[in-house]
PDB file of C-alpha atoms in Angstrom:
ATOM      1  CA  MET A 999     -26.631  -4.394  25.983  1.00 39.00           C
ATOM      2  CA  PHE A1000     -23.210  -5.823  26.865  1.00 38.00           C
ATOM      3  CA  ASN A1001     -23.709  -8.753  24.488  1.00 42.00           C
ATOM      4  CA  LEU A1002     -24.718  -6.404  21.690  1.00 40.00           C
ATOM      5  CA  PHE A1003     -21.467  -4.428  21.939  1.00 40.00           C
ATOM      6  CA  LYS A1004     -19.450  -7.632  22.184  1.00 43.00           C
ATOM      7  CA  LYS A1005     -21.042  -8.963  19.006  1.00 43.00           C
ATOM      8  CA  ASN A1006     -20.301  -5.754  17.096  1.00 46.00           C
ATOM      9  CA  LYS A1007     -16.668  -5.834  18.169  1.00 48.00           C
ATOM     10  CA  GLU A1008     -16.236  -9.478  17.154  1.00 55.00           C
ATOM     11  CA  SER A1009     -17.859  -8.891  13.739  1.00 61.00           C
ATOM     12  CA  ALA A1010     -15.364  -6.164  12.769  1.00 89.00           C
ATOM     13  CA  LYS A1011     -13.677  -7.999   9.894  1.00 96.00           C
ATOM     14  CA  LEU A1012     -11.918  -6.582   6.873  1.00 98.00           C
ATOM     15  CA  PHE A1013     -13.293  -7.533   3.464  1.00 98.00           C
ATOM     16  CA  TYR A1014      -9.806  -8.538   2.266  1.00 97.00           C
ATOM     17  CA  HIS A1015      -7.345 -11.032   3.729  1.00 98.00           C
ATOM     18  CA  THR A1016      -3.872  -9.765   2.760  1.00 98.00           C
ATOM     19  CA  ASP A1017      -2.101  -7.042   4.733  1.00 98.00           C
ATOM     20  CA  VAL A1018       0.438  -5.502   2.353  1.00 98.00           C
ATOM     21  CA  HIS A1019       2.146  -3.226   4.907  1.00 98.00           C
ATOM     22  CA  SER A1020       3.147  -4.173   8.445  1.00 98.00           C
ATOM     23  CA  HIS A1021       6.005  -3.877  10.921  1.00 98.00           C
ATOM     24  CA  VAL A1022       5.587  -7.168  12.744  1.00 98.00           C
ATOM     25  CA  LEU A1023       9.140  -8.509  12.530  1.00 98.00           C
ATOM     26  CA  PRO A1024      10.694  -8.355  16.005  1.00 98.00           C
ATOM     27  CA  GLY A1025      13.539  -5.980  16.825  1.00 98.00           C
ATOM     28  CA  VAL A1026      14.472  -4.638  13.394  1.00 98.00           C
ATOM     29  CA  ASP A1027      12.810  -1.201  13.325  1.00 97.00           C
ATOM     30  CA  HIS A1028      10.460   0.885  15.479  1.00 97.00           C
ATOM     31  CA  GLY A1029       7.662  -1.618  14.993  1.00 97.00           C
ATOM     32  CA  SER A1030       7.495  -4.779  17.086  1.00 98.00           C
ATOM     33  CA  GLN A1031      10.198  -4.755  19.723  1.00 97.00           C
ATOM     34  CA  ASP A1032      10.172  -8.448  20.625  1.00 98.00           C
ATOM     35  CA  LEU A1033       8.722 -11.802  19.639  1.00 98.00           C
ATOM     36  CA  GLY A1034       5.868 -11.612  22.135  1.00 98.00           C
ATOM     37  CA  MET A1035       4.680  -8.317  20.663  1.00 98.00           C
ATOM     38  CA  SER A1036       4.941  -9.739  17.138  1.00 98.00           C
ATOM     39  CA  LEU A1037       2.676 -12.651  18.039  1.00 98.00           C
ATOM     40  CA  GLN A1038       0.166 -10.289  19.663  1.00 98.00           C
ATOM     41  CA  MET A1039       0.084  -8.223  16.493  1.00 98.00           C
ATOM     42  CA  LEU A1040      -0.431 -11.272  14.313  1.00 98.00           C
ATOM     43  CA  ARG A1041      -3.282 -12.447  16.528  1.00 98.00           C
ATOM     44  CA  ALA A1042      -4.866  -9.027  16.049  1.00 98.00           C
ATOM     45  CA  GLU A1043      -4.479  -9.426  12.274  1.00 98.00           C
ATOM     46  CA  ILE A1044      -6.237 -12.807  12.482  1.00 98.00           C
ATOM     47  CA  ASP A1045      -9.053 -11.254  14.533  1.00 98.00           C
ATOM     48  CA  MET A1046      -9.607  -8.770  11.699  1.00 98.00           C
ATOM     49  CA  GLY A1047      -9.828 -11.498   9.075  1.00 98.00           C
ATOM     50  CA  ILE A1048      -6.266 -11.301   7.756  1.00 98.00           C
ATOM     51  CA  THR A1049      -4.710 -14.590   6.632  1.00 98.00           C
ATOM     52  CA  HIS A1050      -1.598 -13.324   4.782  1.00 98.00           C
ATOM     53  CA  VAL A1051       0.807 -10.664   6.091  1.00 98.00           C
ATOM     54  CA  MET A1052       3.642  -8.981   4.217  1.00 98.00           C
ATOM     55  CA  CYS A1053       6.430  -8.246   6.704  1.00 98.00           C
ATOM     56  CA  THR A1054       7.599  -4.874   5.393  1.00 98.00           C
ATOM     57  CA  SER A1055      10.145  -3.617   7.914  1.00 98.00           C
ATOM     58  CA  HIS A1056      11.843  -0.286   7.286  1.00 98.00           C
ATOM     59  CA  VAL A1057      14.976  -0.108   5.177  1.00 98.00           C
ATOM     60  CA  THR A1058      16.121   3.458   5.686  1.00 96.00           C
ATOM     61  CA  ALA A1059      19.419   5.341   5.672  1.00 95.00           C
ATOM     62  CA  GLU A1060      21.008   5.943   9.103  1.00 91.00           C
ATOM     63  CA  THR A1061      18.049   4.793  11.203  1.00 95.00           C
ATOM     64  CA  PHE A1062      17.216   1.278   9.964  1.00 97.00           C
ATOM     65  CA  GLU A1063      19.875   0.158   7.505  1.00 97.00           C
ATOM     66  CA  ASN A1064      18.492  -3.344   7.363  1.00 97.00           C
ATOM     67  CA  THR A1065      19.868  -5.932   4.961  1.00 97.00           C
ATOM     68  CA  PRO A1066      18.358  -9.094   3.503  1.00 97.00           C
ATOM     69  CA  GLU A1067      20.391 -10.988   6.087  1.00 97.00           C
ATOM     70  CA  SER A1068      19.159  -9.025   9.129  1.00 97.00           C
ATOM     71  CA  LEU A1069      15.537  -9.203   8.006  1.00 98.00           C
ATOM     72  CA  THR A1070      15.739 -12.885   7.112  1.00 98.00           C
ATOM     73  CA  ALA A1071      17.082 -13.717  10.574  1.00 98.00           C
ATOM     74  CA  ALA A1072      14.128 -11.967  12.276  1.00 98.00           C
ATOM     75  CA  TYR A1073      11.688 -13.506   9.810  1.00 98.00           C
ATOM     76  CA  GLU A1074      12.875 -17.054  10.507  1.00 98.00           C
ATOM     77  CA  VAL A1075      12.458 -16.515  14.257  1.00 98.00           C
ATOM     78  CA  LEU A1076       8.911 -15.237  13.787  1.00 98.00           C
ATOM     79  CA  LYS A1077       7.992 -17.920  11.255  1.00 98.00           C
ATOM     80  CA  LYS A1078       9.085 -20.642  13.670  1.00 98.00           C
ATOM     81  CA  ALA A1079       7.068 -19.072  16.502  1.00 98.00           C
ATOM     82  CA  VAL A1080       3.956 -18.778  14.296  1.00 98.00           C
ATOM     83  CA  LYS A1081       4.177 -22.503  13.564  1.00 98.00           C
ATOM     84  CA  GLU A1082       4.772 -23.425  17.208  1.00 98.00           C
ATOM     85  CA  GLU A1083       1.822 -21.291  18.327  1.00 98.00           C
ATOM     86  CA  GLY A1084      -0.425 -22.816  15.674  1.00 98.00           C
ATOM     87  CA  LEU A1085      -1.478 -19.432  14.271  1.00 98.00           C
ATOM     88  CA  THR A1086      -3.587 -19.662  11.147  1.00 97.00           C
ATOM     89  CA  ILE A1087      -1.703 -17.005   9.219  1.00 98.00           C
ATOM     90  CA  GLU A1088       0.982 -16.916   6.530  1.00 98.00           C
ATOM     91  CA  ILE A1089       3.806 -14.379   6.708  1.00 98.00           C
ATOM     92  CA  TYR A1090       6.004 -13.244   3.823  1.00 98.00           C
ATOM     93  CA  LEU A1091       9.380 -11.545   3.977  1.00 98.00           C
ATOM     94  CA  SER A1092       9.713  -8.197   2.230  1.00 98.00           C
ATOM     95  CA  ALA A1093      10.505  -4.601   3.223  1.00 98.00           C
ATOM     96  CA  GLU A1094       9.383  -0.986   3.064  1.00 98.00           C
ATOM     97  CA  TYR A1095      12.131   0.836   1.193  1.00 98.00           C
ATOM     98  CA  ARG A1096      12.604   4.541   1.861  1.00 97.00           C
ATOM     99  CA  ILE A1097      13.767   6.156  -1.375  1.00 95.00           C
ATOM    100  CA  ASP A1098      17.104   7.607  -0.199  1.00 94.00           C
ATOM    101  CA  GLU A1099      20.852   7.097  -0.649  1.00 93.00           C
ATOM    102  CA  TYR A1100      20.765   3.748   1.160  1.00 95.00           C
ATOM    103  CA  TRP A1101      17.995   2.541  -1.130  1.00 95.00           C
ATOM    104  CA  THR A1102      20.102   3.539  -4.137  1.00 93.00           C
ATOM    105  CA  ARG A1103      23.037   1.439  -2.923  1.00 94.00           C
ATOM    106  CA  GLU A1104      20.876  -1.572  -2.059  1.00 94.00           C
ATOM    107  CA  TYR A1105      18.937  -1.354  -5.309  1.00 94.00           C
ATOM    108  CA  GLU A1106      22.072  -1.113  -7.448  1.00 93.00           C
ATOM    109  CA  ALA A1107      23.548  -4.074  -5.577  1.00 94.00           C
ATOM    110  CA  GLY A1108      20.410  -6.143  -6.175  1.00 93.00           C
ATOM    111  CA  HIS A1109      19.709  -6.483  -2.444  1.00 95.00           C
ATOM    112  CA  LEU A1110      15.922  -6.324  -2.664  1.00 97.00           C
ATOM    113  CA  LEU A1111      13.297  -8.446  -0.942  1.00 98.00           C
ATOM    114  CA  PRO A1112      10.202  -8.130  -3.119  1.00 97.00           C
ATOM    115  CA  MET A1113       6.759  -9.382  -2.198  1.00 97.00           C
ATOM    116  CA  PRO A1114       5.239 -12.260  -4.178  1.00 96.00           C
ATOM    117  CA  GLY A1115       4.690 -11.215  -7.774  1.00 95.00           C
ATOM    118  CA  LYS A1116       7.771  -8.917  -7.558  1.00 96.00           C
ATOM    119  CA  ARG A1117       5.750  -6.209  -5.879  1.00 97.00           C
ATOM    120  CA  ILE A1118       8.020  -3.743  -4.055  1.00 97.00           C
ATOM    121  CA  LEU A1119       6.804  -1.299  -1.355  1.00 98.00           C
ATOM    122  CA  LEU A1120       8.409   2.147  -1.616  1.00 98.00           C
ATOM    123  CA  GLU A1121       8.230   5.037   0.826  1.00 97.00           C
ATOM    124  CA  ASN A1122       8.903   8.605  -0.243  1.00 95.00           C
ATOM    125  CA  SER A1123      10.740  11.092   1.899  1.00 91.00           C
ATOM    126  CA  PHE A1124       8.344  13.114   4.056  1.00 94.00           C
ATOM    127  CA  ARG A1125      10.240  16.313   3.195  1.00 91.00           C
ATOM    128  CA  GLN A1126      10.443  16.368  -0.576  1.00 90.00           C
ATOM    129  CA  GLU A1127       9.995  14.169  -3.594  1.00 90.00           C
ATOM    130  CA  LEU A1128      13.113  12.446  -4.865  1.00 85.00           C
ATOM    131  CA  ILE A1129      14.607  14.051  -7.956  1.00 86.00           C
ATOM    132  CA  GLY A1130      14.461  11.491 -10.738  1.00 89.00           C
ATOM    133  CA  ILE A1131      11.774   9.342  -9.130  1.00 94.00           C
ATOM    134  CA  ASP A1132       9.939   8.898 -12.442  1.00 95.00           C
ATOM    135  CA  GLN A1133      12.997   7.421 -14.128  1.00 95.00           C
ATOM    136  CA  MET A1134      13.708   5.208 -11.127  1.00 94.00           C
ATOM    137  CA  LEU A1135      10.150   3.839 -11.140  1.00 96.00           C
ATOM    138  CA  PHE A1136      10.401   3.191 -14.876  1.00 96.00           C
ATOM    139  CA  ASP A1137      13.724   1.370 -14.441  1.00 96.00           C
ATOM    140  CA  LEU A1138      12.202  -0.788 -11.685  1.00 96.00           C
ATOM    141  CA  GLN A1139       9.394  -1.840 -13.977  1.00 97.00           C
ATOM    142  CA  VAL A1140      11.772  -2.581 -16.850  1.00 97.00           C
ATOM    143  CA  LYS A1141      13.513  -5.011 -14.476  1.00 96.00           C
ATOM    144  CA  GLY A1142      10.197  -6.714 -13.766  1.00 96.00           C
ATOM    145  CA  TYR A1143       9.404  -5.102 -10.400  1.00 97.00           C
ATOM    146  CA  ARG A1144       5.931  -3.752  -9.715  1.00 97.00           C
ATOM    147  CA  PRO A1145       6.092  -0.708  -7.412  1.00 98.00           C
ATOM    148  CA  ILE A1146       3.602   0.151  -4.689  1.00 98.00           C
ATOM    149  CA  LEU A1147       3.790   3.627  -3.141  1.00 98.00           C
ATOM    150  CA  ALA A1148       3.251   3.388   0.609  1.00 98.00           C
ATOM    151  CA  HIS A1149       0.726   5.801   2.169  1.00 98.00           C
ATOM    152  CA  PRO A1150       0.778   8.525  -0.540  1.00 98.00           C
ATOM    153  CA  GLU A1151      -1.738  10.480   1.523  1.00 98.00           C
ATOM    154  CA  ARG A1152       0.973  11.288   4.080  1.00 98.00           C
ATOM    155  CA  TYR A1153       3.365  13.282   1.843  1.00 97.00           C
ATOM    156  CA  PRO A1154       2.616  16.978   2.425  1.00 96.00           C
ATOM    157  CA  TYR A1155       4.310  18.202  -0.766  1.00 96.00           C
ATOM    158  CA  TYR A1156       1.580  16.513  -2.815  1.00 97.00           C
ATOM    159  CA  TYR A1157      -1.348  18.146  -1.020  1.00 96.00           C
ATOM    160  CA  GLU A1158      -1.372  21.185  -3.291  1.00 94.00           C
ATOM    161  CA  ARG A1159      -0.164  19.219  -6.332  1.00 95.00           C
ATOM    162  CA  LYS A1160      -2.763  16.535  -6.663  1.00 96.00           C
ATOM    163  CA  GLU A1161      -2.107  16.217 -10.377  1.00 96.00           C
ATOM    164  CA  ARG A1162       1.148  14.561  -9.307  1.00 96.00           C
ATOM    165  CA  TYR A1163      -0.813  11.691  -7.816  1.00 97.00           C
ATOM    166  CA  LYS A1164      -2.499  11.126 -11.151  1.00 97.00           C
ATOM    167  CA  SER A1165       0.748  11.144 -13.109  1.00 97.00           C
ATOM    168  CA  LEU A1166       2.421   8.671 -10.750  1.00 97.00           C
ATOM    169  CA  HIS A1167      -0.590   6.376 -10.733  1.00 98.00           C
ATOM    170  CA  SER A1168      -0.902   6.473 -14.504  1.00 97.00           C
ATOM    171  CA  ALA A1169       2.711   5.219 -14.681  1.00 96.00           C
ATOM    172  CA  SER A1170       1.528   1.838 -13.285  1.00 96.00           C
ATOM    173  CA  VAL A1171       2.417   2.639  -9.679  1.00 98.00           C
ATOM    174  CA  LYS A1172      -0.115   1.177  -7.242  1.00 98.00           C
ATOM    175  CA  PHE A1173      -1.148   3.295  -4.239  1.00 98.00           C
ATOM    176  CA  GLN A1174      -1.467   1.811  -0.738  1.00 98.00           C
ATOM    177  CA  VAL A1175      -3.465   3.941   1.703  1.00 98.00           C
ATOM    178  CA  ASN A1176      -3.183   3.424   5.464  1.00 98.00           C
ATOM    179  CA  LEU A1177      -6.444   2.417   7.130  1.00 98.00           C
ATOM    180  CA  LEU A1178      -5.683   4.708  10.044  1.00 98.00           C
ATOM    181  CA  SER A1179      -5.304   7.711   7.751  1.00 98.00           C
ATOM    182  CA  LEU A1180      -9.054   7.394   7.156  1.00 98.00           C
ATOM    183  CA  GLU A1181      -9.637   7.433  10.903  1.00 96.00           C
ATOM    184  CA  GLY A1182      -7.614  10.644  11.319  1.00 97.00           C
ATOM    185  CA  PHE A1183      -4.707   8.952  13.107  1.00 97.00           C
ATOM    186  CA  PHE A1184      -2.146  10.859  10.997  1.00 97.00           C
ATOM    187  CA  GLY A1185      -3.943  14.191  10.985  1.00 97.00           C
ATOM    188  CA  ARG A1186      -6.614  16.048   9.063  1.00 97.00           C
ATOM    189  CA  HIS A1187      -4.645  16.532   5.836  1.00 98.00           C
ATOM    190  CA  ALA A1188      -3.769  12.852   5.553  1.00 98.00           C
ATOM    191  CA  ARG A1189      -7.410  11.906   6.163  1.00 98.00           C
ATOM    192  CA  GLU A1190      -8.751  14.359   3.590  1.00 98.00           C
ATOM    193  CA  THR A1191      -6.187  13.241   1.022  1.00 98.00           C
ATOM    194  CA  ALA A1192      -6.908   9.552   1.644  1.00 98.00           C
ATOM    195  CA  LEU A1193     -10.592  10.214   0.997  1.00 98.00           C
ATOM    196  CA  TRP A1194      -9.716  12.210  -2.142  1.00 98.00           C
ATOM    197  CA  LEU A1195      -7.640   9.299  -3.445  1.00 98.00           C
ATOM    198  CA  ILE A1196     -10.569   6.937  -2.898  1.00 98.00           C
ATOM    199  CA  GLN A1197     -13.026   9.336  -4.514  1.00 98.00           C
ATOM    200  CA  ASN A1198     -10.762   9.659  -7.568  1.00 98.00           C
ATOM    201  CA  ASN A1199     -10.167   5.906  -7.913  1.00 97.00           C
ATOM    202  CA  LEU A1200      -6.493   6.248  -6.991  1.00 98.00           C
ATOM    203  CA  CYS A1201      -6.511   3.941  -3.965  1.00 98.00           C
ATOM    204  CA  ASP A1202      -5.580   0.388  -4.938  1.00 98.00           C
ATOM    205  CA  MET A1203      -4.754  -1.220  -1.603  1.00 98.00           C
ATOM    206  CA  PHE A1204      -5.138  -0.690   2.110  1.00 98.00           C
ATOM    207  CA  GLY A1205      -2.453  -1.448   4.654  1.00 98.00           C
ATOM    208  CA  SER A1206      -2.377  -1.575   8.427  1.00 98.00           C
ATOM    209  CA  ASP A1207       1.153  -0.114   8.658  1.00 98.00           C
ATOM    210  CA  MET A1208       0.905  -1.807  12.052  1.00 98.00           C
ATOM    211  CA  HIS A1209       3.753  -0.901  14.425  1.00 98.00           C
ATOM    212  CA  ASP A1210       2.309  -2.015  17.760  1.00 97.00           C
ATOM    213  CA  MET A1211      -0.891  -2.934  19.561  1.00 98.00           C
ATOM    214  CA  ASP A1212      -2.009   0.696  19.715  1.00 97.00           C
ATOM    215  CA  TYR A1213      -2.221   0.594  15.904  1.00 97.00           C
ATOM    216  CA  ALA A1214      -3.996  -2.764  16.041  1.00 97.00           C
ATOM    217  CA  ASN A1215      -6.610  -1.599  18.537  1.00 97.00           C
ATOM    218  CA  ALA A1216      -7.231   1.642  16.650  1.00 97.00           C
ATOM    219  CA  ILE A1217      -7.774  -0.285  13.411  1.00 98.00           C
ATOM    220  CA  LYS A1218     -10.147  -2.723  15.113  1.00 97.00           C
ATOM    221  CA  SER A1219     -12.161   0.172  16.445  1.00 97.00           C
ATOM    222  CA  TYR A1220     -12.273   1.945  13.085  1.00 98.00           C
ATOM    223  CA  ILE A1221     -13.349  -1.042  10.981  1.00 98.00           C
ATOM    224  CA  GLY A1222     -16.146  -1.638  13.445  1.00 97.00           C
ATOM    225  CA  SER A1223     -17.436   1.892  12.924  1.00 97.00           C
ATOM    226  CA  ARG A1224     -20.400   3.082  10.905  1.00 97.00           C
ATOM    227  CA  GLU A1225     -18.090   5.490   9.063  1.00 97.00           C
ATOM    228  CA  TRP A1226     -16.003   2.619   7.656  1.00 98.00           C
ATOM    229  CA  ARG A1227     -19.069   0.642   6.591  1.00 97.00           C
ATOM    230  CA  LYS A1228     -20.544   3.678   4.845  1.00 98.00           C
ATOM    231  CA  LEU A1229     -17.254   4.325   3.022  1.00 98.00           C
ATOM    232  CA  CYS A1230     -17.074   0.710   1.835  1.00 98.00           C
ATOM    233  CA  ASP A1231     -20.643   0.823   0.561  1.00 98.00           C
ATOM    234  CA  LYS A1232     -20.489   4.257  -1.043  1.00 98.00           C
ATOM    235  CA  TYR A1233     -17.355   3.521  -3.096  1.00 98.00           C
ATOM    236  CA  ASP A1234     -17.879  -0.228  -3.519  1.00 98.00           C
ATOM    237  CA  LEU A1235     -14.461  -0.804  -1.988  1.00 98.00           C
ATOM    238  CA  PRO A1236     -14.619  -4.619  -1.874  1.00 97.00           C
ATOM    239  CA  LYS A1237     -14.628  -4.583  -5.687  1.00 97.00           C
ATOM    240  CA  ARG A1238     -12.054  -1.824  -6.107  1.00 97.00           C
ATOM    241  CA  ILE A1239      -9.396  -2.764  -3.558  1.00 98.00           C
ATOM    242  CA  VAL A1240      -6.933  -5.341  -4.926  1.00 97.00           C
ATOM    243  CA  ASN A1241      -5.072  -6.541  -1.805  1.00 97.00           C
ATOM    244  CA  ASP A1242      -6.017 -10.161  -2.469  1.00 97.00           C
ATOM    245  CA  ARG A1243      -5.724 -10.063  -6.258  1.00 94.00           C
ATOM    246  CA  GLU A1244      -2.247  -8.618  -6.692  1.00 90.00           C
ATOM    247  CA  PHE A1245      -0.072 -11.398  -5.287  1.00 83.00           C
ATOM    248  CA  GLU A1246       0.857 -14.819  -6.516  1.00 71.00           C
ATOM    249  CA  LEU A1247       0.101 -16.602  -3.241  1.00 71.00           C
TER     250      LEU A1247
END
């Protein structure tokens, strides 16, 4: 019996290999707090079958006003440690940009750290949608950037306005759903909305949004569950999710 459970735990692998949303850089936001934690988190990613990780630390007014310089410094430390530890994983420097006044200044100054393929991960306010977001997203695309909206299932002001999801998505904005939203980690409404996005073919990518080992362990448990396997089969998610197809790696 013990060996059976051990086998199930070890076989819990994701069907894709690129994590598009993580907070593994040490000491730059409320994700990993030090290098040791970052390496633990990356080992957990490897255990789940991930081979490429986008380091998308917060860039947010007042709380985490990171710059390309501050994020690059943390990235170089982690990259060196990954090599020294012999971890079989590639990390890429980018950011998760909260759409606020600090974003506006950084964007206008050209201080962006896009993912490969000029993908850029954007986070809405949790209180209200930014006025003028449609024009901003259009301007980004005119400049060659390809926006991804982080965890759209977590913005309460869309719950009763689901047509807004469709209009944003139809404007060539990719949607990244958090794996743990499906598990209920962020509450019932986020879970129900994540499932609705999948059912309506509005979920393009999954992300761990990993902040610490509690996230990592919860994800490992969820992707080893019957519920996850049923969801993947029912909606043919390996064919629909584009994590591995969207980046020029």
